[in-house]
mmCIF file of C-alpha atoms in Angstrom:
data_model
loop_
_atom_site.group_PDB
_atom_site.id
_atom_site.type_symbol
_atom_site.label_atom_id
_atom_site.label_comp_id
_atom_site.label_asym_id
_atom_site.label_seq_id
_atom_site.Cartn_x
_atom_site.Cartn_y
_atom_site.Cartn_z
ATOM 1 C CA UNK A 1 -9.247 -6.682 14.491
ATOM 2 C CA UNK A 2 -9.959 -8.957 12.052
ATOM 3 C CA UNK A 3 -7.391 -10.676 9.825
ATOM 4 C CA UNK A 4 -6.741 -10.080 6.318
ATOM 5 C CA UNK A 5 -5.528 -12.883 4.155
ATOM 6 C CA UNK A 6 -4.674 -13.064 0.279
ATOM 7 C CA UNK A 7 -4.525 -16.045 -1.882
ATOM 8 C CA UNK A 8 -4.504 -16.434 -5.416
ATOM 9 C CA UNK A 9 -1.152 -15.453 -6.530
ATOM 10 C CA UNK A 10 1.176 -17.117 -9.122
ATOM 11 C CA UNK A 11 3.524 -17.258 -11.904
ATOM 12 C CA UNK A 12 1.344 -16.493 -15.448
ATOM 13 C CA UNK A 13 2.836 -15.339 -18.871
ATOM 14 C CA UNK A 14 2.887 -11.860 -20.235
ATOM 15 C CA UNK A 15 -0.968 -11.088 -21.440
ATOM 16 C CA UNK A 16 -2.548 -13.443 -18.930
ATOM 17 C CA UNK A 17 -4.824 -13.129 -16.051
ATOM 18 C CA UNK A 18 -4.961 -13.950 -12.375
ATOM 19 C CA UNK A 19 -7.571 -13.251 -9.594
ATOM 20 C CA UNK A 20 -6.688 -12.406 -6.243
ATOM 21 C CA UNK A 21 -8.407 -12.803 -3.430
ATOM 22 C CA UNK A 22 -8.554 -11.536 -0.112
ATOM 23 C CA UNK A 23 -10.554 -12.397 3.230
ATOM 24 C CA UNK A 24 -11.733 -9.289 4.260
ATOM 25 C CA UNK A 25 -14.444 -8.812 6.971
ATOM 26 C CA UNK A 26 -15.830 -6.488 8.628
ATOM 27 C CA UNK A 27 -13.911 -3.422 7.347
ATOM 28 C CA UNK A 28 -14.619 0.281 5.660
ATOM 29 C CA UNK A 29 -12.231 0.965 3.098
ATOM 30 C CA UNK A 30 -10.325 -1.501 1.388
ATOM 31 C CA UNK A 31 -7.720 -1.732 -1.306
ATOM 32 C CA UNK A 32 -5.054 -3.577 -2.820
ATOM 33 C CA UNK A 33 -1.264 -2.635 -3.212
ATOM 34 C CA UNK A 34 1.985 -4.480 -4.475
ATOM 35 C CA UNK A 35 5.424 -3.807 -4.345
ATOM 36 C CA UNK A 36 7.708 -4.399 -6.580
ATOM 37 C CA UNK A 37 11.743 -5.416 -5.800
ATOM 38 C CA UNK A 38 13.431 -2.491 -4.588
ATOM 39 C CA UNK A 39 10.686 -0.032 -4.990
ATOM 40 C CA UNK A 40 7.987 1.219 -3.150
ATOM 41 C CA UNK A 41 4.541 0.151 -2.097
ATOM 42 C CA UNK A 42 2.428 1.027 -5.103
ATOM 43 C CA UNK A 43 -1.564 1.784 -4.401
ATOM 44 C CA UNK A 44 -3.611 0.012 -6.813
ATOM 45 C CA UNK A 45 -7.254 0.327 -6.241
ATOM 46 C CA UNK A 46 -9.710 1.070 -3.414
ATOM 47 C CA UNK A 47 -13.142 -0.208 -2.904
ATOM 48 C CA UNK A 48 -15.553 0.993 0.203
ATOM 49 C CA UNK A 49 -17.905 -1.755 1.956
ATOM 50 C CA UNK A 50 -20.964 -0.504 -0.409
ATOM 51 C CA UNK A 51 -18.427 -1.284 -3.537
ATOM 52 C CA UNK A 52 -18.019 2.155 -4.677
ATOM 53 C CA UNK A 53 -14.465 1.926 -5.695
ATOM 54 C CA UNK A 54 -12.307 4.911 -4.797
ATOM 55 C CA UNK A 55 -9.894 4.924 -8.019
ATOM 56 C CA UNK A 56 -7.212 2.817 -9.343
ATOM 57 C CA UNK A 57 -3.682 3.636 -9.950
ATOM 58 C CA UNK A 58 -2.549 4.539 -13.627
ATOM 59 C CA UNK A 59 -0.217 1.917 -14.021
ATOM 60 C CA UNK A 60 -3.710 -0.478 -13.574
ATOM 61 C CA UNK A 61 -6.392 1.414 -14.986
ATOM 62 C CA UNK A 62 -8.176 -0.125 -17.573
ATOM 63 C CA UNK A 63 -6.620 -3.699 -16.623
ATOM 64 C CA UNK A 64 -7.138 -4.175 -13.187
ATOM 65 C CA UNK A 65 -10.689 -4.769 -11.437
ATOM 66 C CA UNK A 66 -11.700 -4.497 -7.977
ATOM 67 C CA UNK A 67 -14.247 -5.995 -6.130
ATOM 68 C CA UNK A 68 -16.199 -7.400 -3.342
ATOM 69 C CA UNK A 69 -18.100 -10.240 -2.533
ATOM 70 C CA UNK A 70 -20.363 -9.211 0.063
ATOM 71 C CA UNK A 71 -21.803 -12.888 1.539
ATOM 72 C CA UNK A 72 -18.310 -14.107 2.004
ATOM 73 C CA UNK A 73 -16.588 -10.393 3.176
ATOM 74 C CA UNK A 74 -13.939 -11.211 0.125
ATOM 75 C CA UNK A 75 -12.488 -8.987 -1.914
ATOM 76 C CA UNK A 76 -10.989 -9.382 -4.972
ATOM 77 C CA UNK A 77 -8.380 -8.104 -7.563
ATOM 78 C CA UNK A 78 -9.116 -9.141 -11.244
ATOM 79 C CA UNK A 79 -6.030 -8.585 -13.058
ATOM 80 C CA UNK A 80 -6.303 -8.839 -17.058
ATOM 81 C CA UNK A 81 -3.617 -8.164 -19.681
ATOM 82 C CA UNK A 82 -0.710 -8.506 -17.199
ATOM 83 C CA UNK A 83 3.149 -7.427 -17.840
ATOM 84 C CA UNK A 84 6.619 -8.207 -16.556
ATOM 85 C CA UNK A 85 5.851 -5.345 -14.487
ATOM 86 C CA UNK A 86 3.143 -6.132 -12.318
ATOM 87 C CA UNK A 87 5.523 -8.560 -10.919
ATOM 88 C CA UNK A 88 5.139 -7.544 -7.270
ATOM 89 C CA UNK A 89 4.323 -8.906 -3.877
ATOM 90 C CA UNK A 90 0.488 -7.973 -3.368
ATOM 91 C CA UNK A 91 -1.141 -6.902 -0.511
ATOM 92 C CA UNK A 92 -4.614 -6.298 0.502
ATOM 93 C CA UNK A 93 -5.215 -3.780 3.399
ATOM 94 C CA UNK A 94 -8.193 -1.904 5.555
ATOM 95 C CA UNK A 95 -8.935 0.868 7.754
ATOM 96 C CA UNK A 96 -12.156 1.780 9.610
ATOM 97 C CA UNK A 97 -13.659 4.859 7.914
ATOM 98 C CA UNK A 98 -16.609 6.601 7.298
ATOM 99 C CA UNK A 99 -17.490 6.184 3.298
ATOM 100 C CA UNK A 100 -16.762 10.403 2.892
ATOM 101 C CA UNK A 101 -13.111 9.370 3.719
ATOM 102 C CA UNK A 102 -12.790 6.444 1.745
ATOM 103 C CA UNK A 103 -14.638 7.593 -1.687
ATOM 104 C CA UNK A 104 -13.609 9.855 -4.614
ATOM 105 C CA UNK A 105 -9.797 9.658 -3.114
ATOM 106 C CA UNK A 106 -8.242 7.500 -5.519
ATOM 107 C CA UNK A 107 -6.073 5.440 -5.393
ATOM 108 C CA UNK A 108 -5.507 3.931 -2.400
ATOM 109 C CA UNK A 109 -1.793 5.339 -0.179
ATOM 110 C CA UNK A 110 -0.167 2.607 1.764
ATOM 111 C CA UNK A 111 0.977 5.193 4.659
ATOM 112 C CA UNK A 112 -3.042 5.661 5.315
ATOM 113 C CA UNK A 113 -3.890 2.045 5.630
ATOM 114 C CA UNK A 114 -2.948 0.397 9.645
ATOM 115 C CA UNK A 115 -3.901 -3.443 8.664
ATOM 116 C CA UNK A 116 -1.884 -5.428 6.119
ATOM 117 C CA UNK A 117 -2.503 -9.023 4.721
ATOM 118 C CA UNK A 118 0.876 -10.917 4.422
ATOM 119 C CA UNK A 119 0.819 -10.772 0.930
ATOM 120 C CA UNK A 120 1.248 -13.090 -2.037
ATOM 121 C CA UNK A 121 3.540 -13.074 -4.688
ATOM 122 C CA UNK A 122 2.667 -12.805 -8.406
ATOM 123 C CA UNK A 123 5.130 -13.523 -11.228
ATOM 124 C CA UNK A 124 4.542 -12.323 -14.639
ATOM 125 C CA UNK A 125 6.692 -13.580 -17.538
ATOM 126 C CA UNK A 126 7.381 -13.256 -21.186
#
């Protein structure tokens, strides 16, 4: 299947931004997903191939964008206003679906999603 990679990670200071992206081809429904030291694997946002995004997590709404750019199958993670704690290892991940799957389910659950990018960490401080 194909890969998934994310780049685009870093270390930023509480209130920036950072955009991460993912190489993403070829794939139904997408998402993005961090997790944090000791915790779980958090859902952010979801995003079908047509970009009709599935929901975003309520620890992200409001702050967080996803999206995709079709002519280079990347997808992306726009990520405004950030706090201490949206420091996390992110992941993208995919699944083949049909669209009535993927949309109006919110955000994304880790346990339904079989292909993983190796992640990249992000590091927010005050």
């Amino acid at each position: 299947q194909p890969q998934l990679m994310e780049s685009g990670g870093g270390s930023v200071q509480v209130g920036g931004s950072l955009t991460l992206s993912c190489a993403a081809a070829g794939y139904g429904c997408m998402g993005w997903f961090r997790q944090a030291p000791g915790k779980g694997r958090e859902g952010l946002a979801g995003l079908y191939s047509d970009d009709a995004v599935t929901g975003y997590a309520d620890s992200v709404k409001g702050r967080f964008t996803i999206s995709r750019d079709k002519a280079n199958d990347t997808l992306y993670l726009q990520m405004n206003n950030l706090k201490p704690e949206d420091t996390a290892i992110y992941y993208c991940a995919a699944r083949y679906s049909y669209r009535a799957w993927c949309v109006g389910r919110g955000a994304p659950r880790s346990v339904e999603y079989p292909h993983w990018g190796q992640g990249t960490q992000v590091t927010v401080s005050s």
